[in-house]
Amino acid sequence: MKKVVKFGGSSLASAEQFKKVAAIIKAEESRRYVVPSAPGKRFADDTKVTDMLYQCYDLAEKGGDIKPLLDKIESRYHEIILGLGLKLNLDGEFKVIAEQFAAGAGRDYAASRGEYLNGIVLANYLGFEFVDAAEVIFFHANGTLNVDKTDKMLHECLKSREYAVIPGFYGSLDDGTIRTFSRGGSDVTGSLVARAIHADMYENWTDVSGFLVADPRIISNPEVIESITYRELRELSYMGAGVLHEEAIFPVRKEGIPINIRNTNAPEEKGTLIVESTCRKPRFTITGIAGRKGFAAINVDKDMMNSEIGFGRKVLSVFEENGLSFEHMPSGIDTMTIVVQQAEFVEKEQQVIAGIHRAVQPDIIEMESDLALIAVVGRGMKATRGTVGRIFSALAHARVNVKMIDQGSSELNVIVGVKSCDFETAIRAIYDIFVTSQL
Ligand code: ASP
């Protein structure tokens, strides 16, 4: 059994947290490949080392004195090293970093040092080998991941190493220049390592006990999702349920490797298991609820639209020509609605309306702004009669007016559009009917 274990920034923010991490790793022989983030926040208004590094580099670029800030970063590591009682000195590393900053090594290089140094400290503490991610994770010059080279190099490197620490978040171009993933990208590194070594499990350790059925800012103490499929997760993350970097699921999904989201501060909890498919019955009919505000809907009406071949394509091409992607497209016989992100749409609104008039000569175009979309997601819905009915009766009882409904034929999710001001009430009503009332 081989596991890749990735630890997020808050799991490695202090010596205390490092001790918890080491205890977790040592508790299971199979936890052999470790991917650390940079030290995160120790308390609510603390600053992440990654953010300090970005600030420091920006200052260096403006010709400012970076010494005080770099010293502050160094002291974060010193504190950890001291707290762990290690005989490790990072002075040499910080000297190189200062020189590289002065030489203009780039923002990505700067940010990557957070993970690089944390990897060195963690490897030293665990007695594992340190593998610099620059030697095993590769990007193309355009910034996209070089998937084949990465997989090959990671596999080659790790097959001969029984235990290793590979820092998250960065890799390099063919010429050695350091590149990073987008923020939170250590999740992607963990997933790539898991695929390359054909891991049995990718454990992603963070500071929450898994994915929650609903946003805790709206529902107090929501239930944890015990198991979720990749497709359900994709639907929920698209609607804003964050925990895992969006791109982290693809490498492991292809290989059928499950991801287990775990809590470093509560290792006894099982967290959430993310799998390709499962016959485990979900605890509730729905797996999760997520949503986002800030959408606008454009309704296009034209008599006999249904028999006009190419109507939908012509309308959508107007959006395409204006560089707008659409989110949803519910339709009726003589009407179609295009749901877009309001912030992007407003700037191009008049061009789009003119474009639709030219393209299809509609009878009416109407717009509705400040909409929120709520996705009710669950593989369990397919086998349960009356789910949609329950959603709508819950919303009616809560006096929420439903503006739009969209259910894919996969029956994996139902999307409901409501006014932004009804967003929280709607989520609470749906949560109550499917979760609270079932406990
Ligand atoms: N340290 C990086 C960030 O703060 C990457 C990560 O933690 O995954 O975004």
mmCIF file of C-alpha atoms in Angstrom, residues 16-318:
data_model
loop_
_atom_site.group_PDB
_atom_site.id
_atom_site.type_symbol
_atom_site.label_atom_id
_atom_site.label_comp_id
_atom_site.label_asym_id
_atom_site.label_seq_id
_atom_site.Cartn_x
_atom_site.Cartn_y
_atom_site.Cartn_z
ATOM 1 C CA GLU A 16 3.319 22.452 16.815
ATOM 2 C CA GLN A 17 1.619 21.750 13.505
ATOM 3 C CA PHE A 18 4.753 20.019 12.145
ATOM 4 C CA LYS A 19 4.610 17.658 15.126
ATOM 5 C CA LYS A 20 1.013 16.728 14.330
ATOM 6 C CA VAL A 21 1.978 16.163 10.703
ATOM 7 C CA ALA A 22 4.899 13.900 11.620
ATOM 8 C CA ALA A 23 2.668 11.888 13.974
ATOM 9 C CA ILE A 24 0.155 11.385 11.161
ATOM 10 C CA ILE A 25 2.854 10.285 8.708
ATOM 11 C CA LYS A 26 4.501 7.921 11.175
ATOM 12 C CA ALA A 27 1.159 6.407 12.158
ATOM 13 C CA GLU A 28 0.998 4.528 8.852
ATOM 14 C CA GLU A 29 3.886 2.859 7.070
ATOM 15 C CA SER A 30 2.134 3.458 3.733
ATOM 16 C CA ARG A 31 2.378 7.263 4.029
ATOM 17 C CA ARG A 32 5.585 7.430 2.043
ATOM 18 C CA TYR A 33 5.469 10.438 -0.258
ATOM 19 C CA VAL A 34 4.843 13.785 1.341
ATOM 20 C CA VAL A 35 3.902 17.014 -0.441
ATOM 21 C CA PRO A 36 4.060 20.128 1.772
ATOM 22 C CA SER A 37 2.704 23.630 1.195
ATOM 23 C CA ALA A 38 4.476 26.717 2.486
ATOM 24 C CA PRO A 39 3.780 27.774 6.099
ATOM 25 C CA GLY A 40 0.295 29.251 6.185
ATOM 26 C CA LYS A 41 -1.547 31.270 8.786
ATOM 27 C CA ARG A 42 -1.009 30.505 12.489
ATOM 28 C CA PHE A 43 -3.921 32.691 13.525
ATOM 29 C CA ALA A 44 -6.717 34.509 11.699
ATOM 30 C CA ASP A 45 -4.863 37.692 10.728
ATOM 31 C CA ASP A 46 -1.437 36.128 10.243
ATOM 32 C CA THR A 47 0.199 36.352 6.786
ATOM 33 C CA LYS A 48 1.022 33.285 4.690
ATOM 34 C CA VAL A 49 4.692 32.905 3.794
ATOM 35 C CA THR A 50 3.701 32.763 0.106
ATOM 36 C CA ASP A 51 2.116 36.216 0.378
ATOM 37 C CA MET A 52 5.182 37.552 2.188
ATOM 38 C CA LEU A 53 7.381 36.230 -0.601
ATOM 39 C CA TYR A 54 5.273 37.908 -3.273
ATOM 40 C CA GLN A 55 5.431 41.197 -1.341
ATOM 41 C CA CYS A 56 9.150 40.834 -0.920
ATOM 42 C CA TYR A 57 9.752 40.220 -4.604
ATOM 43 C CA ASP A 58 7.552 43.148 -5.629
ATOM 44 C CA LEU A 59 9.570 45.333 -3.310
ATOM 45 C CA ALA A 60 12.836 44.034 -4.802
ATOM 46 C CA GLU A 61 11.567 44.847 -8.289
ATOM 47 C CA LYS A 62 10.868 48.418 -7.219
ATOM 48 C CA GLY A 63 14.407 48.647 -5.897
ATOM 49 C CA GLY A 64 13.286 48.702 -2.232
ATOM 50 C CA ASP A 65 15.165 47.298 0.750
ATOM 51 C CA ILE A 66 13.959 43.710 1.127
ATOM 52 C CA LYS A 67 16.164 42.793 4.085
ATOM 53 C CA PRO A 68 13.589 43.411 6.868
ATOM 54 C CA LEU A 69 10.889 41.417 5.093
ATOM 55 C CA LEU A 70 13.225 38.598 4.101
ATOM 56 C CA ASP A 71 14.425 38.430 7.714
ATOM 57 C CA LYS A 72 10.819 38.137 8.828
ATOM 58 C CA ILE A 73 10.309 35.217 6.452
ATOM 59 C CA GLU A 74 13.516 33.589 7.656
ATOM 60 C CA SER A 75 12.368 33.946 11.252
ATOM 61 C CA ARG A 76 9.188 31.985 10.453
ATOM 62 C CA TYR A 77 11.362 29.033 9.429
ATOM 63 C CA HIS A 78 13.756 29.543 12.339
ATOM 64 C CA GLU A 79 10.891 29.384 14.757
ATOM 65 C CA ILE A 80 9.816 26.048 13.284
ATOM 66 C CA ILE A 81 13.366 24.641 13.207
ATOM 67 C CA LEU A 82 13.943 25.710 16.790
ATOM 68 C CA GLY A 83 10.595 24.360 17.958
ATOM 69 C CA LEU A 84 11.408 20.991 16.420
ATOM 70 C CA GLY A 85 14.905 20.926 17.873
ATOM 71 C CA LEU A 86 16.543 20.433 14.470
ATOM 72 C CA LYS A 87 20.140 21.144 13.608
ATOM 73 C CA LEU A 88 19.370 22.826 10.341
ATOM 74 C CA ASN A 89 20.627 26.150 9.115
ATOM 75 C CA LEU A 90 18.916 27.917 6.217
ATOM 76 C CA ASP A 91 21.292 30.914 6.059
ATOM 77 C CA GLY A 92 22.903 29.632 2.857
ATOM 78 C CA GLU A 93 19.490 29.159 1.248
ATOM 79 C CA PHE A 94 18.393 32.687 2.177
ATOM 80 C CA LYS A 95 21.621 34.106 0.771
ATOM 81 C CA VAL A 96 20.860 32.444 -2.580
ATOM 82 C CA ILE A 97 17.264 33.682 -2.445
ATOM 83 C CA ALA A 98 18.371 37.286 -1.832
ATOM 84 C CA GLU A 99 20.806 37.047 -4.765
ATOM 85 C CA GLN A 100 18.149 35.554 -7.035
ATOM 86 C CA PHE A 101 15.685 38.285 -6.086
ATOM 87 C CA ALA A 102 18.295 40.888 -6.941
ATOM 88 C CA ALA A 103 18.957 39.146 -10.254
ATOM 89 C CA GLY A 104 15.230 39.247 -11.141
ATOM 90 C CA ALA A 105 14.532 35.506 -10.963
ATOM 91 C CA GLY A 106 10.779 36.136 -11.246
ATOM 92 C CA ARG A 107 7.659 36.162 -9.077
ATOM 93 C CA ASP A 108 7.122 32.448 -9.547
ATOM 94 C CA TYR A 109 10.606 31.723 -8.281
ATOM 95 C CA ALA A 110 9.942 33.964 -5.286
ATOM 96 C CA ALA A 111 6.650 32.299 -4.370
ATOM 97 C CA SER A 112 8.043 28.797 -4.846
ATOM 98 C CA ARG A 113 10.635 29.272 -2.105
ATOM 99 C CA GLY A 114 7.937 28.922 0.541
ATOM 100 C CA GLU A 115 7.307 25.289 -0.401
ATOM 101 C CA TYR A 116 10.957 24.619 -1.240
ATOM 102 C CA LEU A 117 12.184 25.628 2.224
ATOM 103 C CA ASN A 118 9.303 23.960 4.029
ATOM 104 C CA GLY A 119 10.134 20.773 2.106
ATOM 105 C CA ILE A 120 13.734 20.922 3.315
ATOM 106 C CA VAL A 121 12.640 21.403 6.933
ATOM 107 C CA LEU A 122 10.026 18.650 6.787
ATOM 108 C CA ALA A 123 12.360 16.150 5.075
ATOM 109 C CA ASN A 124 14.971 16.843 7.730
ATOM 110 C CA TYR A 125 12.462 16.357 10.545
ATOM 111 C CA LEU A 126 11.014 13.141 9.114
ATOM 112 C CA GLY A 127 14.340 11.701 7.982
ATOM 113 C CA PHE A 128 12.954 11.402 4.431
ATOM 114 C CA GLU A 129 14.794 12.287 1.258
ATOM 115 C CA PHE A 130 14.152 15.771 -0.186
ATOM 116 C CA VAL A 131 13.337 15.907 -3.900
ATOM 117 C CA ASP A 132 13.325 19.400 -5.433
ATOM 118 C CA ALA A 133 10.095 19.765 -7.433
ATOM 119 C CA ALA A 134 12.072 21.681 -10.090
ATOM 120 C CA GLU A 135 13.661 18.356 -11.076
ATOM 121 C CA VAL A 136 10.442 16.398 -11.425
ATOM 122 C CA ILE A 137 7.556 18.743 -12.300
ATOM 123 C CA PHE A 138 7.754 20.420 -15.705
ATOM 124 C CA PHE A 139 5.922 23.196 -17.468
ATOM 125 C CA HIS A 140 5.781 24.231 -21.108
ATOM 126 C CA ALA A 141 6.984 27.723 -21.961
ATOM 127 C CA ASN A 142 3.340 28.888 -22.171
ATOM 128 C CA GLY A 143 2.842 28.002 -18.492
ATOM 129 C CA THR A 144 0.789 24.832 -18.975
ATOM 130 C CA LEU A 145 1.933 21.619 -17.338
ATOM 131 C CA ASN A 146 4.120 19.294 -19.392
ATOM 132 C CA VAL A 147 2.093 16.256 -18.415
ATOM 133 C CA ASP A 148 4.132 13.516 -20.078
ATOM 134 C CA LYS A 149 7.550 14.714 -18.984
ATOM 135 C CA THR A 150 6.316 15.291 -15.430
ATOM 136 C CA ASP A 151 4.797 11.842 -15.170
ATOM 137 C CA LYS A 152 7.900 10.196 -16.561
ATOM 138 C CA MET A 153 10.385 12.136 -14.426
ATOM 139 C CA LEU A 154 8.377 11.752 -11.225
ATOM 140 C CA HIS A 155 8.034 8.045 -11.824
ATOM 141 C CA GLU A 156 11.739 7.595 -12.618
ATOM 142 C CA CYS A 157 12.818 9.595 -9.593
ATOM 143 C CA LEU A 158 10.478 8.079 -7.029
ATOM 144 C CA LYS A 159 10.648 4.432 -8.013
ATOM 145 C CA SER A 160 14.034 4.129 -6.350
ATOM 146 C CA ARG A 161 13.077 6.169 -3.270
ATOM 147 C CA GLU A 162 11.039 4.575 -0.561
ATOM 148 C CA TYR A 163 10.282 7.784 1.343
ATOM 149 C CA ALA A 164 10.463 11.300 -0.018
ATOM 150 C CA VAL A 165 9.302 14.871 0.480
ATOM 151 C CA ILE A 166 8.421 16.709 -2.741
ATOM 152 C CA PRO A 167 7.459 20.378 -2.212
ATOM 153 C CA GLY A 168 4.174 21.426 -3.755
ATOM 154 C CA PHE A 169 3.152 24.347 -5.974
ATOM 155 C CA TYR A 170 6.086 24.642 -8.384
ATOM 156 C CA GLY A 171 8.158 23.024 -11.075
ATOM 157 C CA SER A 172 10.387 24.274 -13.858
ATOM 158 C CA LEU A 173 10.624 24.952 -17.558
ATOM 159 C CA ASP A 174 13.062 22.966 -19.674
ATOM 160 C CA ASP A 175 15.660 25.716 -19.167
ATOM 161 C CA GLY A 176 15.366 25.511 -15.362
ATOM 162 C CA THR A 177 13.251 28.660 -14.857
ATOM 163 C CA ILE A 178 10.882 28.145 -11.928
ATOM 164 C CA ARG A 179 7.142 28.155 -12.601
ATOM 165 C CA THR A 180 4.238 27.749 -10.204
ATOM 166 C CA PHE A 181 0.682 26.533 -10.521
ATOM 167 C CA SER A 182 -2.047 28.984 -9.618
ATOM 168 C CA ARG A 183 -2.646 29.636 -5.907
ATOM 169 C CA GLY A 184 -3.373 26.539 -3.869
ATOM 170 C CA GLY A 185 -1.465 24.495 -6.461
ATOM 171 C CA SER A 186 0.223 22.129 -4.014
ATOM 172 C CA ASP A 187 -2.962 20.077 -4.321
ATOM 173 C CA VAL A 188 -2.079 19.563 -7.979
ATOM 174 C CA THR A 189 1.480 18.472 -7.130
ATOM 175 C CA GLY A 190 0.092 15.870 -4.711
ATOM 176 C CA SER A 191 -2.215 14.550 -7.375
ATOM 177 C CA LEU A 192 0.600 14.318 -9.936
ATOM 178 C CA VAL A 193 2.820 12.443 -7.482
ATOM 179 C CA ALA A 194 -0.029 10.062 -6.666
ATOM 180 C CA ARG A 195 -0.528 9.270 -10.328
ATOM 181 C CA ALA A 196 3.161 8.857 -11.091
ATOM 182 C CA ILE A 197 3.725 6.329 -8.319
ATOM 183 C CA HIS A 198 0.357 4.578 -8.834
ATOM 184 C CA ALA A 199 -0.654 5.356 -5.272
ATOM 185 C CA ASP A 200 -3.506 3.513 -3.619
ATOM 186 C CA MET A 201 -4.705 6.730 -2.040
ATOM 187 C CA TYR A 202 -4.063 10.454 -2.185
ATOM 188 C CA GLU A 203 -4.608 11.950 1.253
ATOM 189 C CA ASN A 204 -5.065 15.691 1.279
ATOM 190 C CA TRP A 205 -4.666 17.014 4.826
ATOM 191 C CA THR A 206 -6.084 20.400 5.601
ATOM 192 C CA ASP A 207 -7.823 22.230 8.460
ATOM 193 C CA VAL A 208 -11.387 21.081 7.857
ATOM 194 C CA SER A 209 -12.827 17.617 8.277
ATOM 195 C CA GLY A 210 -13.726 17.249 4.620
ATOM 196 C CA PHE A 211 -16.266 18.723 2.274
ATOM 197 C CA LEU A 212 -19.342 20.070 3.940
ATOM 198 C CA VAL A 213 -22.868 19.543 2.646
ATOM 199 C CA ALA A 214 -23.314 23.326 2.562
ATOM 200 C CA ASP A 215 -21.344 26.507 3.143
ATOM 201 C CA PRO A 216 -20.734 26.954 6.913
ATOM 202 C CA ARG A 217 -21.133 30.721 6.500
ATOM 203 C CA ILE A 218 -24.776 30.061 5.646
ATOM 204 C CA ILE A 219 -25.554 26.881 7.599
ATOM 205 C CA SER A 220 -24.087 26.625 11.062
ATOM 206 C CA ASN A 221 -22.272 23.341 11.613
ATOM 207 C CA PRO A 222 -23.224 21.620 8.385
ATOM 208 C CA GLU A 223 -22.763 17.853 8.072
ATOM 209 C CA VAL A 224 -19.601 16.476 6.445
ATOM 210 C CA ILE A 225 -19.921 14.660 3.115
ATOM 211 C CA GLU A 226 -18.608 11.139 3.743
ATOM 212 C CA SER A 227 -18.201 10.107 0.115
ATOM 213 C CA ILE A 228 -18.545 11.982 -3.121
ATOM 214 C CA THR A 229 -17.844 11.118 -6.742
ATOM 215 C CA TYR A 230 -15.537 13.189 -8.924
ATOM 216 C CA ARG A 231 -18.497 14.295 -11.024
ATOM 217 C CA GLU A 232 -20.449 15.483 -8.012
ATOM 218 C CA LEU A 233 -17.385 17.277 -6.728
ATOM 219 C CA ARG A 234 -16.895 19.001 -10.040
ATOM 220 C CA GLU A 235 -20.473 20.291 -9.963
ATOM 221 C CA LEU A 236 -20.084 21.556 -6.409
ATOM 222 C CA SER A 237 -16.646 23.124 -6.895
ATOM 223 C CA TYR A 238 -17.825 24.863 -10.027
ATOM 224 C CA MET A 239 -20.471 26.463 -7.858
ATOM 225 C CA GLY A 240 -17.907 27.677 -5.408
ATOM 226 C CA ALA A 241 -17.432 24.910 -2.842
ATOM 227 C CA GLY A 242 -13.655 25.246 -2.391
ATOM 228 C CA VAL A 243 -11.246 23.024 -0.420
ATOM 229 C CA LEU A 244 -9.340 21.410 -3.242
ATOM 230 C CA HIS A 245 -7.672 23.111 -6.240
ATOM 231 C CA GLU A 246 -9.878 22.573 -9.289
ATOM 232 C CA GLU A 247 -7.125 20.986 -11.357
ATOM 233 C CA ALA A 248 -6.140 18.544 -8.641
ATOM 234 C CA ILE A 249 -8.750 15.989 -9.491
ATOM 235 C CA PHE A 250 -7.764 15.305 -13.090
ATOM 236 C CA PRO A 251 -4.468 13.369 -12.692
ATOM 237 C CA VAL A 252 -5.822 10.970 -10.059
ATOM 238 C CA ARG A 253 -9.249 10.663 -11.573
ATOM 239 C CA LYS A 254 -7.776 9.219 -14.746
ATOM 240 C CA GLU A 255 -6.007 6.578 -12.705
ATOM 241 C CA GLY A 256 -8.927 5.764 -10.449
ATOM 242 C CA ILE A 257 -7.021 6.836 -7.332
ATOM 243 C CA PRO A 258 -9.327 8.055 -4.532
ATOM 244 C CA ILE A 259 -8.668 11.307 -2.689
ATOM 245 C CA ASN A 260 -9.288 11.489 1.031
ATOM 246 C CA ILE A 261 -9.697 14.978 2.489
ATOM 247 C CA ARG A 262 -8.561 14.856 6.125
ATOM 248 C CA ASN A 263 -8.148 17.240 9.033
ATOM 249 C CA THR A 264 -4.646 17.554 10.535
ATOM 250 C CA ASN A 265 -6.205 18.901 13.730
ATOM 251 C CA ALA A 266 -8.659 15.998 14.016
ATOM 252 C CA PRO A 267 -6.925 12.978 12.472
ATOM 253 C CA GLU A 268 -9.396 10.562 14.054
ATOM 254 C CA GLU A 269 -12.123 11.863 11.730
ATOM 255 C CA LYS A 270 -12.502 10.045 8.442
ATOM 256 C CA GLY A 271 -13.013 13.143 6.313
ATOM 257 C CA THR A 272 -14.395 12.971 2.794
ATOM 258 C CA LEU A 273 -13.571 10.243 0.322
ATOM 259 C CA ILE A 274 -13.627 11.320 -3.330
ATOM 260 C CA VAL A 275 -13.999 8.428 -5.751
ATOM 261 C CA GLU A 276 -14.692 7.744 -9.421
ATOM 262 C CA SER A 277 -17.809 5.763 -8.600
ATOM 263 C CA THR A 278 -19.152 3.998 -5.582
ATOM 264 C CA CYS A 279 -22.006 1.827 -4.490
ATOM 265 C CA ARG A 280 -21.828 3.390 -1.026
ATOM 266 C CA LYS A 281 -25.226 4.872 -0.370
ATOM 267 C CA PRO A 282 -25.025 8.575 0.284
ATOM 268 C CA ARG A 283 -26.188 9.506 3.774
ATOM 269 C CA PHE A 284 -28.802 11.893 2.467
ATOM 270 C CA THR A 285 -30.640 12.062 -0.859
ATOM 271 C CA ILE A 286 -28.472 14.985 -1.793
ATOM 272 C CA THR A 287 -24.701 15.051 -1.500
ATOM 273 C CA GLY A 288 -24.216 18.792 -1.332
ATOM 274 C CA ILE A 289 -25.572 22.242 -2.031
ATOM 275 C CA ALA A 290 -23.489 25.077 -3.403
ATOM 276 C CA GLY A 291 -24.205 28.285 -5.177
ATOM 277 C CA ARG A 292 -22.971 31.562 -6.482
ATOM 278 C CA LYS A 293 -24.339 35.028 -6.880
ATOM 279 C CA GLY A 294 -23.675 37.481 -9.677
ATOM 280 C CA PHE A 295 -25.430 36.052 -12.718
ATOM 281 C CA ALA A 296 -27.549 37.709 -15.371
ATOM 282 C CA ALA A 297 -30.083 36.023 -17.650
ATOM 283 C CA ILE A 298 -30.886 37.073 -21.201
ATOM 284 C CA ASN A 299 -34.238 35.804 -22.465
ATOM 285 C CA VAL A 300 -34.724 35.677 -26.200
ATOM 286 C CA ASP A 301 -38.286 35.161 -27.484
ATOM 287 C CA LYS A 302 -39.383 34.521 -31.029
ATOM 288 C CA ASP A 303 -42.521 32.877 -32.350
ATOM 289 C CA MET A 304 -41.862 29.537 -34.020
ATOM 290 C CA MET A 305 -38.283 29.501 -32.698
ATOM 291 C CA ASN A 306 -38.517 25.741 -32.331
ATOM 292 C CA SER A 307 -38.713 25.171 -36.073
ATOM 293 C CA GLU A 308 -35.980 27.620 -37.028
ATOM 294 C CA ILE A 309 -32.919 25.520 -37.666
ATOM 295 C CA GLY A 310 -29.703 27.005 -36.316
ATOM 296 C CA PHE A 311 -31.434 29.519 -34.018
ATOM 297 C CA GLY A 312 -29.568 28.463 -30.870
ATOM 298 C CA ARG A 313 -26.237 28.362 -32.650
ATOM 299 C CA LYS A 314 -26.682 31.856 -34.046
ATOM 300 C CA VAL A 315 -27.574 33.280 -30.617
ATOM 301 C CA LEU A 316 -24.660 31.552 -28.946
ATOM 302 C CA SER A 317 -22.238 32.691 -31.625
ATOM 303 C CA VAL A 318 -22.982 36.290 -30.596
#
